[in-house]
mmCIF file of C-alpha atoms (C1' of nucleotides) in Angstrom:
data_model
loop_
_atom_site.group_PDB
_atom_site.id
_atom_site.type_symbol
_atom_site.label_atom_id
_atom_site.label_comp_id
_atom_site.label_asym_id
_atom_site.label_seq_id
_atom_site.Cartn_x
_atom_site.Cartn_y
_atom_site.Cartn_z
ATOM 1 C CA MET S 3 0.235 -28.313 15.764
ATOM 2 C CA LYS S 4 3.031 -25.608 15.964
ATOM 3 C CA ILE S 5 2.968 -22.683 13.937
ATOM 4 C CA GLY S 6 5.433 -23.524 11.223
ATOM 5 C CA GLU S 7 3.294 -26.679 10.510
ATOM 6 C CA LEU S 8 0.260 -24.683 10.426
ATOM 7 C CA ALA S 9 1.848 -22.262 7.942
ATOM 8 C CA ALA S 10 3.135 -25.049 5.787
ATOM 9 C CA LEU S 11 -0.576 -26.603 5.776
ATOM 10 C CA ALA S 12 -2.170 -23.075 4.780
ATOM 11 C CA GLY S 13 0.722 -22.221 2.580
ATOM 12 C CA CYS S 14 1.696 -18.873 4.019
ATOM 13 C CA GLU S 15 4.409 -17.660 6.499
ATOM 14 C CA THR S 16 4.527 -17.861 10.208
ATOM 15 C CA GLU S 17 4.774 -14.138 10.385
ATOM 16 C CA THR S 18 1.315 -13.794 8.518
ATOM 17 C CA ILE S 19 -0.363 -16.096 11.010
ATOM 18 C CA ARG S 20 1.219 -13.886 13.956
ATOM 19 C CA PHE S 21 0.077 -10.960 12.243
ATOM 20 C CA TYR S 22 -3.631 -12.424 11.640
ATOM 21 C CA GLU S 23 -3.622 -13.116 15.433
ATOM 22 C CA LYS S 24 -2.419 -9.470 16.382
ATOM 23 C CA GLN S 25 -5.093 -8.164 13.922
ATOM 24 C CA GLY S 26 -7.862 -10.227 15.850
ATOM 25 C CA LEU S 27 -8.730 -12.215 12.816
ATOM 26 C CA LEU S 28 -7.336 -15.579 13.976
ATOM 27 C CA ALA S 29 -8.237 -16.599 17.575
ATOM 28 C CA ALA S 30 -5.110 -16.620 19.853
ATOM 29 C CA PRO S 31 -4.253 -20.502 20.353
ATOM 30 C CA ALA S 32 -3.095 -22.349 23.531
ATOM 31 C CA ARG S 33 0.581 -22.085 24.471
ATOM 32 C CA THR S 34 2.904 -24.908 25.610
ATOM 33 C CA ALA S 35 4.748 -24.439 28.817
ATOM 34 C CA SER S 36 7.686 -22.743 26.946
ATOM 35 C CA GLY S 37 5.278 -20.246 25.236
ATOM 36 C CA TYR S 38 4.878 -21.870 21.812
ATOM 37 C CA ARG S 39 1.592 -21.557 20.121
ATOM 38 C CA THR S 40 -0.457 -24.638 19.743
ATOM 39 C CA TYR S 41 -3.054 -24.901 17.032
ATOM 40 C CA GLN S 42 -6.158 -27.068 16.532
ATOM 41 C CA GLN S 43 -8.053 -28.034 13.137
ATOM 42 C CA ARG S 44 -10.416 -25.089 13.716
ATOM 43 C CA HIS S 45 -7.430 -22.750 13.462
ATOM 44 C CA LEU S 46 -6.332 -24.103 10.140
ATOM 45 C CA GLU S 47 -9.843 -23.794 8.615
ATOM 46 C CA ASP S 48 -10.099 -20.207 9.905
ATOM 47 C CA LEU S 49 -6.758 -19.587 8.422
ATOM 48 C CA GLN S 50 -7.566 -21.211 5.213
ATOM 49 C CA PHE S 51 -10.789 -19.158 4.897
ATOM 50 C CA ILE S 52 -8.867 -16.082 5.307
ATOM 51 C CA ARG S 53 -6.405 -17.018 2.979
ATOM 52 C CA HIS S 54 -9.000 -17.958 0.414
ATOM 53 C CA CYS S 55 -10.709 -14.604 0.955
ATOM 54 C CA ARG S 56 -7.396 -12.774 0.442
ATOM 55 C CA ALA S 57 -6.884 -14.890 -2.775
ATOM 56 C CA PHE S 58 -9.976 -13.175 -4.004
ATOM 57 C CA ASP S 59 -8.176 -9.936 -3.196
ATOM 58 C CA MET S 60 -10.780 -8.965 -0.360
ATOM 59 C CA SER S 61 -9.499 -6.461 2.225
ATOM 60 C CA LEU S 62 -9.162 -7.771 5.729
ATOM 61 C CA SER S 63 -11.989 -5.691 6.991
ATOM 62 C CA PHE S 64 -14.099 -7.568 4.448
ATOM 63 C CA VAL S 65 -12.792 -10.787 5.735
ATOM 64 C CA ARG S 66 -13.549 -9.666 9.232
ATOM 65 C CA GLN S 67 -17.101 -9.248 8.296
ATOM 66 C CA LEU S 68 -17.292 -12.760 6.631
ATOM 67 C CA LEU S 69 -15.692 -14.458 9.585
ATOM 68 C CA ILE S 70 -18.608 -13.366 12.005
ATOM 69 C CA PHE S 71 -20.521 -15.897 9.865
ATOM 70 C CA ARG S 72 -18.251 -18.836 10.842
ATOM 71 C CA GLU S 73 -18.454 -17.672 14.593
ATOM 72 C CA ASP S 74 -22.133 -17.550 14.622
ATOM 73 C CA PRO S 75 -23.533 -20.286 12.052
ATOM 74 C CA THR S 76 -27.362 -19.774 13.054
ATOM 75 C CA GLN S 77 -26.940 -16.238 11.432
ATOM 76 C CA PRO S 78 -28.825 -15.833 8.193
ATOM 77 C CA CYS S 79 -26.323 -15.763 5.450
ATOM 78 C CA GLY S 80 -27.925 -12.910 3.063
ATOM 79 C CA ARG S 81 -25.273 -10.510 3.961
ATOM 80 C CA VAL S 82 -22.758 -13.044 2.672
ATOM 81 C CA ASN S 83 -24.196 -12.619 -0.855
ATOM 82 C CA THR S 84 -24.110 -8.905 -0.666
ATOM 83 C CA LEU S 85 -20.293 -8.989 0.390
ATOM 84 C CA ILE S 86 -19.417 -11.214 -2.667
ATOM 85 C CA ASP S 87 -21.377 -9.124 -4.863
ATOM 86 C CA GLU S 88 -19.443 -5.961 -3.801
ATOM 87 C CA GLN S 89 -16.236 -7.766 -4.230
ATOM 88 C CA LEU S 90 -17.278 -8.855 -7.543
ATOM 89 C CA SER S 91 -18.016 -5.256 -8.803
ATOM 90 C CA HIS S 92 -14.803 -4.178 -7.008
ATOM 91 C CA LEU S 93 -12.914 -6.807 -9.289
ATOM 92 C CA ASP S 94 -15.128 -5.430 -12.350
ATOM 93 C CA THR S 95 -14.033 -1.900 -11.708
ATOM 94 C CA GLN S 96 -10.323 -2.872 -11.508
ATOM 95 C CA LEU S 97 -10.482 -4.865 -14.688
ATOM 96 C CA THR S 98 -12.211 -2.281 -16.675
ATOM 97 C CA GLN S 99 -9.485 0.430 -15.673
ATOM 98 C CA LEU S 100 -6.696 -2.150 -16.256
ATOM 99 C CA HIS S 101 -8.065 -2.892 -19.629
ATOM 100 C CA GLN S 102 -8.223 0.767 -20.532
ATOM 101 C CA LEU S 103 -4.630 1.269 -19.166
ATOM 102 C CA LYS S 104 -3.145 -1.532 -21.427
ATOM 103 C CA ALA S 105 -4.714 -0.228 -24.632
ATOM 104 C CA ASP S 106 -3.499 3.309 -23.706
ATOM 105 C CA LEU S 107 -0.283 2.185 -22.948
ATOM 106 C CA GLN S 108 -0.129 -0.086 -26.114
ATOM 107 C CA ALA S 109 -1.052 2.986 -28.241
ATOM 108 C CA LEU S 110 1.692 4.980 -26.417
ATOM 109 C CA ARG S 111 4.130 2.067 -27.259
ATOM 110 C CA THR S 112 3.611 2.333 -31.069
ATOM 111 C CA LEU S 113 4.762 5.749 -30.864
ATOM 112 C CA CYS S 114 8.408 5.371 -30.804
ATOM 113 C CA GLN S 115 9.869 2.074 -32.554
ATOM 114 C CA ASN S 116 13.529 2.980 -33.039
ATOM 115 C CA ASP S 117 16.142 4.194 -30.744
ATOM 116 C CA HIS S 118 16.697 7.987 -31.145
ATOM 117 C CA GLN S 119 17.630 10.782 -29.062
ATOM 118 C CA ALA S 120 15.140 11.214 -25.682
ATOM 119 C CA LYS S 121 14.200 14.723 -26.948
ATOM 120 C CA ASP S 122 12.616 13.316 -30.129
ATOM 121 C CA CYS S 123 10.886 10.461 -28.328
ATOM 122 C CA GLU S 124 7.279 10.605 -28.962
ATOM 123 C CA ILE S 125 6.799 8.428 -25.995
ATOM 124 C CA LEU S 126 8.512 10.728 -23.486
ATOM 125 C CA LYS S 127 6.733 13.716 -25.243
ATOM 126 C CA ASN S 128 3.146 12.067 -24.796
ATOM 127 C CA LEU S 129 3.943 11.536 -21.219
ATOM 128 C CA VAL S 130 4.117 15.105 -20.796
ATOM 129 C CA HIS S 131 1.358 16.242 -22.899
ATOM 130 C CA PRO S 132 -0.652 13.283 -23.464
ATOM 131 C CA CYS S 133 -2.535 12.061 -26.707
ATOM 132 C CA ALA S 134 -6.026 13.262 -27.202
ATOM 133 C CA SER S 135 -8.017 15.773 -25.019
ATOM 134 C CA ASP S 136 -10.310 12.818 -24.534
ATOM 135 C CA CYS S 137 -7.606 11.394 -21.985
ATOM 136 C CA GLU S 138 -9.935 11.590 -19.024
ATOM 137 C CA ARG S 139 -7.806 9.086 -17.114
ATOM 138 C CA HIS S 140 -5.082 11.416 -16.907
ATOM 139 C CA ARG S 141 -6.644 13.805 -14.401
ATOM 140 C CA MET J 16 3.150 29.945 -9.223
ATOM 141 C CA LYS J 17 2.588 28.848 -5.676
ATOM 142 C CA ILE J 18 1.984 25.118 -4.760
ATOM 143 C CA GLY J 19 -1.748 25.225 -4.781
ATOM 144 C CA GLU J 20 -1.996 26.456 -8.330
ATOM 145 C CA LEU J 21 0.565 23.712 -9.458
ATOM 146 C CA ALA J 22 -1.511 21.140 -7.855
ATOM 147 C CA ALA J 23 -4.781 22.400 -9.479
ATOM 148 C CA LEU J 24 -3.265 22.352 -12.940
ATOM 149 C CA ALA J 25 -1.718 18.985 -12.497
ATOM 150 C CA GLY J 26 -4.706 17.519 -10.974
ATOM 151 C CA CYS J 27 -3.303 16.350 -7.908
ATOM 152 C CA GLU J 28 -2.937 17.442 -3.974
ATOM 153 C CA THR J 29 -0.294 19.761 -2.615
ATOM 154 C CA GLU J 30 0.792 16.984 -0.407
ATOM 155 C CA THR J 31 1.741 14.904 -3.162
ATOM 156 C CA ILE J 32 3.907 17.486 -4.648
ATOM 157 C CA ARG J 33 5.770 17.963 -1.588
ATOM 158 C CA PHE J 34 6.038 14.127 -1.242
ATOM 159 C CA TYR J 35 7.688 13.898 -4.865
ATOM 160 C CA GLU J 36 10.168 16.759 -3.835
ATOM 161 C CA LYS J 37 11.191 14.826 -0.717
ATOM 162 C CA GLN J 38 11.449 11.628 -2.887
ATOM 163 C CA GLY J 39 13.792 13.519 -5.346
ATOM 164 C CA LEU J 40 11.396 13.028 -8.153
ATOM 165 C CA LEU J 41 10.604 16.752 -8.460
ATOM 166 C CA ALA J 42 13.121 19.316 -8.459
ATOM 167 C CA ALA J 43 13.078 21.584 -5.377
ATOM 168 C CA PRO J 44 11.809 24.904 -6.526
ATOM 169 C CA ALA J 45 12.923 28.554 -5.540
ATOM 170 C CA ARG J 46 11.323 30.036 -2.423
ATOM 171 C CA THR J 47 9.779 33.405 -1.715
ATOM 172 C CA ALA J 48 11.154 35.349 1.267
ATOM 173 C CA SER J 49 8.698 33.829 3.433
ATOM 174 C CA GLY J 50 9.464 30.383 2.307
ATOM 175 C CA TYR J 51 6.707 29.549 -0.212
ATOM 176 C CA ARG J 52 7.653 27.211 -2.999
ATOM 177 C CA THR J 53 7.510 28.920 -6.370
ATOM 178 C CA TYR J 54 7.169 26.946 -9.384
ATOM 179 C CA GLN J 55 8.021 27.292 -13.160
ATOM 180 C CA GLN J 56 6.535 25.733 -16.277
ATOM 181 C CA ARG J 57 9.193 23.072 -16.251
ATOM 182 C CA HIS J 58 8.220 21.831 -12.846
ATOM 183 C CA LEU J 59 4.375 21.579 -14.200
ATOM 184 C CA GLU J 60 5.471 19.525 -17.100
ATOM 185 C CA ASP J 61 7.798 17.226 -14.961
ATOM 186 C CA LEU J 62 4.680 16.692 -12.699
ATOM 187 C CA GLN J 63 2.368 16.124 -15.465
ATOM 188 C CA PHE J 64 4.974 13.653 -16.572
ATOM 189 C CA ILE J 65 5.092 11.798 -13.116
ATOM 190 C CA ARG J 66 1.452 11.758 -12.919
ATOM 191 C CA HIS J 67 0.959 10.330 -16.241
ATOM 192 C CA CYS J 68 3.261 7.679 -15.667
ATOM 193 C CA ARG J 69 1.355 6.977 -12.277
ATOM 194 C CA ALA J 70 -1.728 6.907 -14.392
ATOM 195 C CA PHE J 71 -0.311 3.848 -16.182
ATOM 196 C CA ASP J 72 0.275 2.419 -12.780
ATOM 197 C CA MET J 73 4.105 2.674 -12.950
ATOM 198 C CA SER J 74 5.991 2.405 -9.715
ATOM 199 C CA LEU J 75 7.923 5.448 -8.551
ATOM 200 C CA SER J 76 11.337 3.562 -9.247
ATOM 201 C CA PHE J 77 9.964 3.140 -12.766
ATOM 202 C CA VAL J 78 9.231 6.947 -13.148
ATOM 203 C CA ARG J 79 12.355 7.797 -11.629
ATOM 204 C CA GLN J 80 14.161 5.819 -14.448
ATOM 205 C CA LEU J 81 12.220 7.616 -17.123
ATOM 206 C CA LEU J 82 12.825 10.855 -15.658
ATOM 207 C CA ILE J 83 16.418 10.617 -16.437
ATOM 208 C CA PHE J 84 15.737 10.844 -20.317
ATOM 209 C CA ARG J 85 13.972 14.152 -19.366
ATOM 210 C CA GLU J 86 17.082 15.417 -17.779
ATOM 211 C CA ASP J 87 19.333 14.315 -20.502
ATOM 212 C CA PRO J 88 17.639 14.726 -23.882
ATOM 213 C CA THR J 89 20.702 13.541 -25.877
ATOM 214 C CA GLN J 90 20.355 10.159 -24.490
ATOM 215 C CA PRO J 91 19.379 7.444 -26.738
ATOM 216 C CA CYS J 92 15.644 6.256 -25.845
ATOM 217 C CA GLY J 93 16.018 2.671 -26.432
ATOM 218 C CA ARG J 94 15.696 2.091 -22.875
ATOM 219 C CA VAL J 95 12.463 3.774 -22.597
ATOM 220 C CA ASN J 96 11.020 1.237 -25.051
ATOM 221 C CA THR J 97 12.165 -1.434 -22.808
ATOM 222 C CA LEU J 98 10.620 0.100 -19.812
ATOM 223 C CA ILE J 99 7.312 0.466 -21.464
ATOM 224 C CA ASP J 100 7.449 -3.006 -22.650
ATOM 225 C CA GLU J 101 7.943 -4.194 -18.972
ATOM 226 C CA GLN J 102 5.063 -2.117 -17.759
ATOM 227 C CA LEU J 103 3.029 -3.677 -20.481
ATOM 228 C CA SER J 104 3.687 -7.126 -19.473
ATOM 229 C CA HIS J 105 3.229 -6.235 -15.843
ATOM 230 C CA LEU J 106 -0.288 -4.904 -16.758
ATOM 231 C CA ASP J 107 -0.842 -8.101 -18.723
ATOM 232 C CA THR J 108 0.025 -10.226 -15.808
ATOM 233 C CA GLN J 109 -2.337 -8.274 -13.439
ATOM 234 C CA LEU J 110 -5.076 -8.504 -16.194
ATOM 235 C CA THR J 111 -5.072 -12.200 -16.530
ATOM 236 C CA GLN J 112 -4.950 -12.826 -12.688
ATOM 237 C CA LEU J 113 -7.878 -10.321 -12.150
ATOM 238 C CA HIS J 114 -9.768 -12.285 -15.118
ATOM 239 C CA GLN J 115 -9.478 -15.588 -13.370
ATOM 240 C CA LEU J 116 -10.271 -14.083 -10.002
ATOM 241 C CA LYS J 117 -13.625 -12.594 -11.275
ATOM 242 C CA ALA J 118 -14.456 -16.199 -12.896
ATOM 243 C CA ASP J 119 -13.646 -17.898 -9.713
ATOM 244 C CA LEU J 120 -15.611 -15.442 -7.598
ATOM 245 C CA GLN J 121 -18.592 -15.576 -9.945
ATOM 246 C CA ALA J 122 -18.650 -19.538 -9.826
ATOM 247 C CA LEU J 123 -18.511 -18.983 -6.136
ATOM 248 C CA ARG J 124 -21.333 -16.532 -6.103
ATOM 249 C CA THR J 125 -23.883 -18.973 -7.746
ATOM 250 C CA LEU J 126 -23.538 -21.531 -4.914
ATOM 251 C CA CYS J 127 -25.822 -19.596 -2.648
ATOM 252 C CA GLN J 128 -28.786 -17.683 -4.047
ATOM 253 C CA ASN J 129 -31.200 -17.871 -0.998
ATOM 254 C CA ASP J 130 -30.704 -16.603 2.334
ATOM 255 C CA HIS J 131 -30.325 -19.392 4.671
ATOM 256 C CA GLN J 132 -28.188 -20.086 7.977
ATOM 257 C CA ALA J 133 -24.411 -19.474 7.749
ATOM 258 C CA LYS J 134 -23.581 -23.176 8.582
ATOM 259 C CA ASP J 135 -25.337 -24.149 5.390
ATOM 260 C CA CYS J 136 -23.958 -21.602 3.270
ATOM 261 C CA GLU J 137 -22.070 -23.019 0.425
ATOM 262 C CA ILE J 138 -20.068 -19.854 -0.015
ATOM 263 C CA LEU J 139 -18.888 -19.910 3.479
ATOM 264 C CA LYS J 140 -18.085 -23.640 3.095
ATOM 265 C CA ASN J 141 -16.080 -23.167 -0.264
ATOM 266 C CA LEU J 142 -14.113 -20.580 1.343
ATOM 267 C CA VAL J 143 -12.734 -23.038 3.769
ATOM 268 C CA HIS J 144 -12.278 -26.032 1.472
ATOM 269 C CA PRO J 145 -12.460 -24.527 -2.004
ATOM 270 C CA CYS J 146 -14.029 -25.750 -5.129
ATOM 271 C CA ALA J 147 -11.794 -28.237 -6.915
ATOM 272 C CA SER J 148 -8.243 -29.396 -6.399
ATOM 273 C CA ASP J 149 -7.259 -27.442 -9.538
ATOM 274 C CA CYS J 150 -7.676 -24.302 -7.496
ATOM 275 C CA GLU J 151 -4.043 -23.346 -7.877
ATOM 276 C CA ARG J 152 -4.448 -19.957 -7.204
ATOM 277 C CA HIS J 153 -5.403 -20.764 -3.673
ATOM 278 C CA ARG J 154 -2.017 -21.320 -2.721
ATOM 279 C "C1'" DC X 27 -5.558 48.930 10.883
ATOM 280 C "C1'" DA X 28 -7.573 44.919 12.700
ATOM 281 C "C1'" DC X 29 -9.408 40.637 11.748
ATOM 282 C "C1'" DC X 30 -10.530 36.226 9.476
ATOM 283 C "C1'" DA X 31 -10.344 32.927 5.933
ATOM 284 C "C1'" DA X 32 -7.516 30.573 3.047
ATOM 285 C "C1'" DC X 33 -3.264 29.081 2.022
ATOM 286 C "C1'" DT X 34 1.423 27.735 3.221
ATOM 287 C "C1'" DC X 35 5.167 25.623 5.847
ATOM 288 C "C1'" DT X 36 7.256 21.489 8.568
ATOM 289 C "C1'" DA X 37 7.677 16.989 10.867
ATOM 290 C "C1'" DA X 38 5.521 13.102 12.175
ATOM 291 C "C1'" DA X 39 2.153 9.612 12.213
ATOM 292 C "C1'" DG X 40 -1.322 6.788 9.807
ATOM 293 C "C1'" DT X 41 -2.955 3.752 5.945
ATOM 294 C "C1'" DT X 42 -2.973 -1.631 3.914
ATOM 295 C "C1'" DA X 43 -1.211 -6.199 4.392
ATOM 296 C "C1'" DC X 44 2.247 -7.775 5.327
ATOM 297 C "C1'" DT X 45 7.601 -8.423 5.360
ATOM 298 C "C1'" DT X 46 12.087 -7.801 7.622
ATOM 299 C "C1'" DT X 47 15.210 -7.286 11.349
ATOM 300 C "C1'" DA X 48 17.172 -8.091 15.831
ATOM 301 C "C1'" DA X 49 18.136 -10.485 19.701
ATOM 302 C "C1'" DG X 50 16.994 -14.011 22.864
ATOM 303 C "C1'" DC X 51 14.833 -19.004 24.260
ATOM 304 C "C1'" DA X 52 13.571 -23.878 22.931
ATOM 305 C "C1'" DT X 53 13.874 -28.144 20.644
ATOM 306 C "C1'" DT X 54 15.884 -31.613 17.850
ATOM 307 C "C1'" DG X 55 19.040 -34.788 15.702
ATOM 308 C "C1'" DA X 56 24.029 -36.387 15.438
ATOM 309 C "C1'" DT Q 28 27.003 -31.293 23.948
ATOM 310 C "C1'" DC Q 29 26.458 -28.538 20.468
ATOM 311 C "C1'" DA Q 30 24.922 -26.689 16.231
ATOM 312 C "C1'" DA Q 31 20.977 -26.176 13.464
ATOM 313 C "C1'" DT Q 32 16.459 -25.186 13.027
ATOM 314 C "C1'" DG Q 33 12.494 -23.346 15.031
ATOM 315 C "C1'" DC Q 34 10.003 -20.521 18.209
ATOM 316 C "C1'" DT Q 35 9.225 -15.823 20.948
ATOM 317 C "C1'" DT Q 36 8.591 -10.541 20.999
ATOM 318 C "C1'" DA Q 37 8.864 -5.867 19.543
ATOM 319 C "C1'" DA Q 38 9.979 -2.591 16.334
ATOM 320 C "C1'" DA Q 39 10.947 -0.949 11.978
ATOM 321 C "C1'" DG Q 40 10.448 -1.198 6.849
ATOM 322 C "C1'" DT Q 41 7.663 -1.334 2.353
ATOM 323 C "C1'" DA Q 42 4.642 1.637 -1.436
ATOM 324 C "C1'" DA Q 43 2.546 5.906 -2.353
ATOM 325 C "C1'" DC Q 44 0.759 8.575 -0.421
ATOM 326 C "C1'" DT Q 45 -2.682 10.897 3.356
ATOM 327 C "C1'" DT Q 46 -3.746 12.795 7.455
ATOM 328 C "C1'" DT Q 47 -2.781 15.411 11.425
ATOM 329 C "C1'" DA Q 48 -0.815 18.996 14.367
ATOM 330 C "C1'" DG Q 49 0.747 23.164 15.125
ATOM 331 C "C1'" DA Q 50 2.461 27.638 13.467
ATOM 332 C "C1'" DG Q 51 3.322 31.407 10.185
ATOM 333 C "C1'" DT Q 52 1.817 34.054 5.564
ATOM 334 C "C1'" DT Q 53 -1.314 36.338 2.377
ATOM 335 C "C1'" DG Q 54 -5.114 38.832 0.825
ATOM 336 C "C1'" DG Q 55 -9.740 40.950 1.069
ATOM 337 C "C1'" DT Q 56 -13.130 43.175 4.107
ATOM 338 C "C1'" DG Q 57 -14.680 46.387 7.356
#
DNA sequence: CACCAACTCTAAAGTTACTTTAAGCATTGA
DNA sequence: TCAATGCTTAAAGTAACTTTAGAGTTGGTG
């Protein structure tokens, strides 16, 4: 299949596929006489693998490490579990931070309900000298 | 004060300050005879304002819009509220997505507990052909 | 006064994961 | 045959900085 077809099947852009090839994530496929890339089923599976990993917000270097296991199926997969656990704790960190961010921003939002002059806006004031001294996040 | 001092007070890097100046977020300060930047209190407050906005994960173009109100304190601040609300809903979206991501990845993680050969690893299999057909996120 | 460490300056390139642009062939259907 | 669509490449753009390189300045010590 050609690159556009592969892209449609994987739900990504053709440029993304070329990008992955350039980055060494996706094997370079055979070419037609005129230079068009022609892909096999295996390419589709590799690409889907990459896209699913990305959907979990894994970095490409992370994905690269996981792809090694697809290249050598006899490898023990213990490292896979470790990588997934790392990604999970990464997501956890993000989630916690985002939660705090939202709470803080909501608190900030309550400070100004009406429309008055900017110089009297408690939100703007707070964005200079934030709330409490326990505002650790603001460092 | 010089740039290093300002950076220390605001808790950021000197390069970040120069970057903000180049981006037009922070006013260019006076210079010493030898070309060193010399900052005033107002610069510190502006910088803190920017950093606090960034701590709420606002984009620089967002911050730029908020800075207008600091330049003209007579402006009505209704737009500020709107901007904060937008940022809140942005955080909400992120939070929801991240939640789903984590749940999905946790589910994936349970599929493989022991260390076996990569070709038999259910995690790796699932990253090619994911879980259920209701896996909307994977498009 | 000489000297050195620490600080500052600029411009440019690097980072991540792509996306966009430009300009030129190939293929396909009417 | 001709236009629309699809493919090719290399290079530049995106966000928000960070890093690097090379050079001048300042402040304290001997």
